[in-house]
Amino acid sequence: MTEEKPFKEYDGDVYLYFGSVSKAGYNQLSALYEQKEKNQAKSKKACLILITTGGDPNAGYRIARATNHHYEDFEILIPDICKSAGTLICIGAKKLIFGDRGELGPLDIQISKPDEMFENMSGLDILQALSALQEQMLTSFRSNLIDLRAGSRISTKIAAEVATKLAEGFISPITSHIDPITLGEHERAMKIGYEYGARLNKMADSLKPDAIAKLVASYPSHGFVIDRKEAGELFNTVSAPDNTTSNIYDWARGIIESHEYPTADPIVVDVIDLLQSRAENSPTEKNNEEVDPHNNSDEPGHQEGERDTATQSQTDQQAVHTEFEDKQNSQPQSC
């Protein structure tokens, strides 16, 4: 029996990254790329199935750079959530294959909360607070100036001085609680996202003009949903899965629906190699090779092809289920 390549419609390598963007995930993915090259089995094109809530922007930048180093053509398939550092990785891809349930998020770097263990806050929080304070101060000044000028005979100059003091008195108790060091940390965090994004865009030419600035500062929250339509207004090449990638999308949806999001290190696998190796060791695969000599494929009602397809689908799912169980069992349990 001739072995068929899993996802044979797609002319390239397929990888799965499921979990937080981290240095550990970068190391796993780099090891897969290097092994593929060592075995001289690497294609020119790669599809990275990316499912992540975000993570370390430094690791995200390195993942995008490493994939472009190893592959001439880098595509990302987005079957579900792909936030923050995941969006950063997407800037390094030449094409986004965007499923109906896929979503990106802003380039919103997360910062550890002071005096809080294991909790993060958005890098936009303090900057948006300052913007709101500035707007409120200007509104207070204009309102007081108009009221003072219209309700009395004092000059515009004196009215402006009084309005300024009133506005300062309103805002000062709030601004006195803003730590300049914390403000600097937030500004640097947002600049990291911008600078990494600019470098990846220079390499991949993936974004439309001003898209980086929009991704960094134009969205109100970390969880804001950027769907396929809006992603098409930011990225140059965005498409729905087609006949070469729809089966990969369906497979990825099956993985998401049957596995919880990893809480420790991400799950990173070479999907095609995994499915091929599992299929070779599968008892059902060996049984399929023992064909009944009295069975005639031309006879009415013969459904050998349908059975092969169903068996392959079951083998694919079981292969990754086993891989996930192996990896998740090897991760440290949380207390």
Short mmCIF file of C-alpha atoms in Angstrom, two decimals:
data_model
loop_
_atom_site.label_atom_id
_atom_site.label_comp_id
_atom_site.label_asym_id
_atom_site.label_seq_id
_atom_site.Cartn_x
_atom_site.Cartn_y
_atom_site.Cartn_z
CA MET A 1 0.00 0.00 0.00
CA THR A 2 1.37 3.40 -0.98
CA GLU A 3 1.51 5.77 1.98
CA GLU A 4 -0.14 9.12 1.35
CA LYS A 5 1.20 12.27 2.91
CA PRO A 6 -1.19 13.76 5.51
CA PHE A 7 -2.71 17.02 4.24
CA LYS A 8 -1.47 16.08 0.77
CA GLU A 9 -3.34 19.04 -0.74
CA TYR A 10 -0.93 21.43 0.99
CA ASP A 11 2.47 21.75 -0.65
CA GLY A 12 4.56 22.45 2.43
CA ASP A 13 5.39 21.57 6.03
CA VAL A 14 2.78 21.97 8.76
CA TYR A 15 3.49 22.80 12.41
CA LEU A 16 1.23 23.28 15.40
CA TYR A 17 1.94 25.81 18.18
CA PHE A 18 -0.70 25.53 20.91
CA GLY A 19 -0.14 27.55 24.09
CA SER A 20 1.57 30.64 25.43
CA VAL A 21 4.34 32.27 23.40
CA SER A 22 7.51 31.57 25.37
CA LYS A 23 11.23 30.88 25.09
CA ALA A 24 10.47 27.19 25.69
CA GLY A 25 8.09 27.19 22.74
CA TYR A 26 10.64 28.96 20.56
CA ASN A 27 13.26 26.35 21.47
CA GLN A 28 10.88 23.49 20.64
CA LEU A 29 9.95 24.97 17.28
CA SER A 30 13.56 25.77 16.37
CA ALA A 31 14.56 22.18 17.19
CA LEU A 32 11.87 20.88 14.81
CA TYR A 33 13.10 23.19 12.03
CA GLU A 34 16.71 22.15 12.56
CA GLN A 35 15.82 18.44 12.60
CA LYS A 36 13.83 18.84 9.41
CA GLU A 37 16.78 20.50 7.72
CA LYS A 38 19.21 17.90 9.06
CA ASN A 39 17.05 15.14 7.57
CA GLN A 40 16.88 17.03 4.25
CA ALA A 41 13.09 16.76 4.41
CA LYS A 42 12.26 20.46 4.59
CA SER A 43 9.91 22.08 2.08
CA LYS A 44 10.21 25.65 0.83
CA LYS A 45 6.89 26.60 2.42
CA ALA A 46 5.59 26.22 5.98
CA CYS A 47 2.17 26.61 7.58
CA LEU A 48 2.19 27.34 11.31
CA ILE A 49 -1.11 26.60 13.06
CA LEU A 50 -1.02 29.21 15.82
CA ILE A 51 -3.34 29.07 18.85
CA THR A 52 -2.26 31.36 21.68
CA THR A 53 -3.48 33.92 24.20
CA GLY A 54 -0.15 35.75 23.88
CA GLY A 55 3.01 35.73 25.95
CA ASP A 56 6.60 36.90 25.66
CA PRO A 57 7.11 39.37 22.78
CA ASN A 58 10.83 38.55 22.68
CA ALA A 59 10.01 34.89 22.04
CA GLY A 60 7.35 35.87 19.50
CA TYR A 61 9.86 37.95 17.57
CA ARG A 62 12.37 35.09 17.55
CA ILE A 63 9.75 32.58 16.37
CA ALA A 64 8.85 34.77 13.40
CA ARG A 65 12.50 35.42 12.54
CA ALA A 66 13.45 31.74 12.87
CA THR A 67 10.61 30.59 10.63
CA ASN A 68 11.57 33.09 7.95
CA HIS A 69 15.18 31.93 8.25
CA HIS A 70 14.27 28.31 7.57
CA TYR A 71 11.47 28.83 5.02
CA GLU A 72 11.12 30.98 1.91
CA ASP A 73 7.34 31.14 2.26
CA PHE A 74 5.83 31.42 5.75
CA GLU A 75 2.06 31.23 6.30
CA ILE A 76 0.04 31.21 9.52
CA LEU A 77 -3.29 29.46 9.95
CA ILE A 78 -5.49 31.02 12.64
CA PRO A 79 -8.25 28.60 13.69
CA ASP A 80 -9.10 30.31 16.98
CA ILE A 81 -7.59 32.82 19.41
CA CYS A 82 -4.25 34.41 18.49
CA LYS A 83 -3.58 37.40 20.74
CA SER A 84 -0.81 39.90 21.52
CA ALA A 85 2.51 38.11 20.96
CA GLY A 86 0.64 35.82 18.57
CA THR A 87 -0.32 38.88 16.51
CA LEU A 88 3.35 39.88 16.55
CA ILE A 89 4.31 36.51 15.04
CA CYS A 90 1.66 37.05 12.35
CA ILE A 91 3.42 40.23 11.21
CA GLY A 92 6.36 38.01 10.24
CA ALA A 93 4.20 35.82 7.95
CA LYS A 94 3.60 36.52 4.28
CA LYS A 95 0.02 35.25 4.43
CA LEU A 96 -2.66 34.77 7.09
CA ILE A 97 -5.12 31.91 6.58
CA PHE A 98 -7.97 33.09 8.76
CA GLY A 99 -10.67 30.67 9.90
CA ASP A 100 -14.22 31.77 10.65
CA ARG A 101 -13.55 31.48 14.40
CA GLY A 102 -10.08 32.99 14.24
CA GLU A 103 -9.21 36.26 15.94
CA LEU A 104 -6.17 38.45 16.47
CA GLY A 105 -5.67 41.09 19.13
CA PRO A 106 -3.78 44.37 19.59
CA LEU A 107 0.00 44.46 20.10
CA ASP A 108 -0.66 45.04 23.77
CA ILE A 109 2.31 43.99 25.87
CA GLN A 110 1.38 42.60 29.30
CA ILE A 111 3.22 43.87 32.38
CA SER A 112 3.36 42.28 35.82
CA LYS A 113 1.14 44.01 38.36
CA PRO A 114 3.02 45.58 41.30
CA ASP A 115 2.55 43.63 44.53
CA GLU A 116 0.52 40.93 42.73
CA MET A 117 1.84 37.44 42.00
CA PHE A 118 0.98 35.82 38.65
CA GLU A 119 -1.17 38.76 37.53
CA ASN A 120 -0.57 41.02 34.56
CA MET A 121 -1.91 44.34 33.39
CA SER A 122 -2.09 45.87 29.95
CA GLY A 123 0.70 48.15 28.83
CA LEU A 124 -2.05 50.43 27.52
CA ASP A 125 -3.70 50.91 30.93
CA ILE A 126 -1.68 53.79 32.31
CA LEU A 127 -1.26 55.45 28.89
CA GLN A 128 -5.02 55.39 28.30
CA ALA A 129 -5.54 56.72 31.83
CA LEU A 130 -3.22 59.64 31.11
CA SER A 131 -5.03 60.33 27.85
CA ALA A 132 -8.37 60.35 29.67
CA LEU A 133 -6.97 62.71 32.34
CA GLN A 134 -5.65 65.07 29.69
CA GLU A 135 -9.01 65.15 27.96
CA GLN A 136 -10.81 65.72 31.26
CA MET A 137 -8.44 68.56 32.23
CA LEU A 138 -9.01 70.33 28.89
CA THR A 139 -12.77 69.89 29.24
CA SER A 140 -12.67 71.29 32.79
CA PHE A 141 -10.57 74.27 31.68
CA ARG A 142 -12.87 75.16 28.76
CA SER A 143 -16.00 74.81 30.86
CA ASN A 144 -14.66 76.97 33.71
CA LEU A 145 -13.29 79.59 31.32
CA ILE A 146 -16.62 80.00 29.53
CA ASP A 147 -18.60 80.11 32.79
CA LEU A 148 -16.26 82.68 34.38
CA ARG A 149 -16.10 84.89 31.29
CA ALA A 150 -19.84 84.80 30.64
CA GLY A 151 -20.94 85.19 34.27
CA SER A 152 -18.73 88.10 35.27
CA ARG A 153 -16.96 91.16 33.94
CA ILE A 154 -13.43 89.87 34.56
CA SER A 155 -11.00 89.82 31.66
CA THR A 156 -10.27 86.72 29.57
CA LYS A 157 -6.72 86.63 30.98
CA ILE A 158 -7.88 86.50 34.60
CA ALA A 159 -10.65 84.04 33.75
CA ALA A 160 -8.09 81.74 32.10
CA GLU A 161 -5.81 81.88 35.15
CA VAL A 162 -8.69 80.99 37.47
CA ALA A 163 -9.89 78.20 35.14
CA THR A 164 -6.35 76.77 35.05
CA LYS A 165 -6.10 76.66 38.83
CA LEU A 166 -9.52 75.02 39.10
CA ALA A 167 -8.55 72.37 36.56
CA GLU A 168 -5.23 71.73 38.31
CA GLY A 169 -7.01 71.39 41.64
CA PHE A 170 -9.29 68.77 40.13
CA ILE A 171 -6.55 66.72 38.42
CA SER A 172 -3.59 67.06 40.83
CA PRO A 173 -4.81 64.55 43.48
CA ILE A 174 -5.06 61.94 40.72
CA THR A 175 -1.77 62.62 38.95
CA SER A 176 0.12 62.63 42.25
CA HIS A 177 -0.43 58.85 42.43
CA ILE A 178 1.24 58.21 39.07
CA ASP A 179 4.74 56.78 39.50
CA PRO A 180 7.14 58.15 36.83
CA ILE A 181 9.12 54.88 36.89
CA THR A 182 5.96 52.84 36.25
CA LEU A 183 4.99 55.24 33.46
CA GLY A 184 8.40 54.72 31.88
CA GLU A 185 8.03 50.95 32.10
CA HIS A 186 4.69 51.09 30.31
CA GLU A 187 6.02 53.33 27.56
CA ARG A 188 9.00 51.04 27.03
CA ALA A 189 6.71 47.98 26.92
CA MET A 190 4.57 49.54 24.21
CA LYS A 191 7.68 50.55 22.29
CA ILE A 192 8.87 46.92 22.32
CA GLY A 193 5.74 45.86 20.43
CA TYR A 194 6.13 48.70 17.95
CA GLU A 195 9.82 48.12 17.26
CA TYR A 196 9.52 44.35 16.91
CA GLY A 197 6.52 44.81 14.64
CA ALA A 198 8.37 47.32 12.47
CA ARG A 199 11.35 44.97 12.04
CA LEU A 200 9.17 41.99 11.13
CA ASN A 201 7.15 44.08 8.70
CA LYS A 202 10.34 45.25 7.02
CA MET A 203 11.27 41.60 6.51
CA ALA A 204 7.88 40.22 5.43
CA ASP A 205 6.13 43.33 4.06
CA SER A 206 2.92 42.02 5.61
CA LEU A 207 1.24 45.20 6.86
CA LYS A 208 -0.57 48.11 5.26
CA PRO A 209 0.62 51.68 5.99
CA ASP A 210 0.15 52.81 9.61
CA ALA A 211 -1.06 49.35 10.66
CA ILE A 212 1.61 48.97 13.35
CA ALA A 213 0.57 52.20 15.03
CA LYS A 214 -3.05 51.04 14.97
CA LEU A 215 -2.18 47.65 16.45
CA VAL A 216 -0.13 49.24 19.24
CA ALA A 217 -2.31 52.17 20.31
CA SER A 218 -5.71 52.28 18.61
CA TYR A 219 -7.58 49.52 20.42
CA PRO A 220 -9.19 49.98 23.84
CA SER A 221 -8.36 46.65 25.48
CA HIS A 222 -6.07 43.63 25.42
CA GLY A 223 -8.94 41.30 24.55
CA PHE A 224 -10.34 43.39 21.69
CA VAL A 225 -11.31 41.10 18.80
CA ILE A 226 -9.75 41.63 15.38
CA ASP A 227 -11.67 39.29 13.07
CA ARG A 228 -10.85 38.30 9.50
CA LYS A 229 -12.53 41.32 7.94
CA GLU A 230 -10.71 43.81 10.15
CA ALA A 231 -7.44 41.89 9.80
CA GLY A 232 -7.80 42.43 6.05
CA GLU A 233 -7.70 46.19 6.71
CA LEU A 234 -4.38 45.81 8.54
CA PHE A 235 -2.56 42.97 6.75
CA ASN A 236 -1.78 42.77 3.05
CA THR A 237 -2.69 39.11 2.51
CA VAL A 238 -5.56 37.59 4.48
CA SER A 239 -7.80 34.80 3.19
CA ALA A 240 -10.20 32.13 4.37
CA PRO A 241 -9.07 28.49 4.19
CA ASP A 242 -9.28 27.15 0.62
CA ASN A 243 -9.26 23.66 -0.84
CA THR A 244 -5.55 23.28 0.05
CA THR A 245 -5.89 24.30 3.70
CA SER A 246 -9.51 23.66 4.73
CA ASN A 247 -8.66 20.15 5.93
CA ILE A 248 -5.84 21.55 8.08
CA TYR A 249 -8.29 24.06 9.55
CA ASP A 250 -10.85 21.34 10.29
CA TRP A 251 -8.16 19.21 11.91
CA ALA A 252 -7.01 22.14 14.06
CA ARG A 253 -10.59 22.82 15.19
CA GLY A 254 -10.84 19.19 16.27
CA ILE A 255 -7.70 19.57 18.40
CA ILE A 256 -9.03 22.75 20.04
CA GLU A 257 -12.38 21.19 20.87
CA SER A 258 -10.86 18.03 22.35
CA HIS A 259 -7.98 19.52 24.39
CA GLU A 260 -7.70 22.18 27.07
CA TYR A 261 -5.39 25.13 26.58
CA PRO A 262 -1.92 24.18 27.95
CA THR A 263 -1.19 25.81 31.30
CA ALA A 264 2.58 25.27 31.27
CA ASP A 265 4.82 24.87 28.22
CA PRO A 266 3.10 25.04 24.84
CA ILE A 267 2.42 22.00 22.67
CA VAL A 268 4.66 22.28 19.60
CA VAL A 269 4.66 19.51 16.99
CA ASP A 270 5.63 18.80 13.40
CA VAL A 271 2.15 17.69 12.38
CA ILE A 272 2.96 15.79 9.18
CA ASP A 273 5.88 13.88 10.69
CA LEU A 274 3.78 13.04 13.74
CA LEU A 275 0.86 11.72 11.70
CA GLN A 276 3.10 9.74 9.39
CA SER A 277 5.04 8.11 12.23
CA ARG A 278 1.86 7.24 14.13
CA ALA A 279 0.24 5.83 10.97
CA GLU A 280 3.24 3.58 10.32
CA ASN A 281 2.91 2.09 13.80
CA SER A 282 -0.87 1.87 13.77
CA PRO A 283 -2.35 -1.68 13.83
CA THR A 284 -5.24 -0.49 11.64
CA GLU A 285 -2.78 0.62 9.00
CA LYS A 286 -1.22 -2.84 8.91
CA ASN A 287 -4.63 -4.50 8.81
CA ASN A 288 -5.63 -2.38 5.83
CA GLU A 289 -2.70 -3.79 3.88
CA GLU A 290 -4.12 -7.33 4.21
CA VAL A 291 -6.61 -7.08 1.37
CA ASP A 292 -9.09 -9.91 0.77
CA PRO A 293 -8.07 -11.52 -2.56
CA HIS A 294 -11.76 -12.24 -3.32
CA ASN A 295 -12.64 -8.57 -2.92
CA ASN A 296 -13.12 -6.86 -6.28
CA SER A 297 -12.91 -3.08 -6.24
CA ASP A 298 -15.16 -2.99 -9.33
CA GLU A 299 -18.02 -4.77 -7.60
CA PRO A 300 -21.08 -2.64 -6.74
CA GLY A 301 -21.15 -1.38 -3.18
CA HIS A 302 -17.36 -1.53 -2.77
CA GLN A 303 -16.33 1.23 -0.34
CA GLU A 304 -12.63 0.58 0.20
CA GLY A 305 -11.74 4.21 -0.55
CA GLU A 306 -14.27 5.47 1.95
CA ARG A 307 -12.93 3.11 4.63
CA ASP A 308 -9.36 4.28 3.92
CA THR A 309 -10.44 7.91 4.34
CA ALA A 310 -12.27 7.21 7.59
CA THR A 311 -9.34 5.17 8.93
CA GLN A 312 -6.90 7.93 8.03
CA SER A 313 -9.03 10.54 9.81
CA GLN A 314 -9.25 8.38 12.95
CA THR A 315 -5.50 7.72 12.82
CA ASP A 316 -4.76 11.45 12.50
CA GLN A 317 -6.87 12.36 15.51
CA GLN A 318 -5.56 9.49 17.65
CA ALA A 319 -1.97 10.38 16.76
CA VAL A 320 -2.22 13.89 18.09
CA HIS A 321 -4.39 12.89 21.06
CA THR A 322 -1.60 10.53 22.13
CA GLU A 323 1.06 13.18 21.55
CA PHE A 324 -0.86 15.71 23.62
CA GLU A 325 -1.34 13.26 26.46
CA ASP A 326 2.38 12.45 26.45
CA LYS A 327 3.37 16.11 26.51
CA GLN A 328 0.77 17.23 29.05
CA ASN A 329 1.64 14.35 31.39
CA SER A 330 5.29 15.40 31.26
CA GLN A 331 4.51 18.97 32.36
CA PRO A 332 4.70 19.96 36.02
CA GLN A 333 1.33 20.05 37.75
CA SER A 334 0.22 23.36 39.22
CA CYS A 335 -0.35 23.55 42.96
#
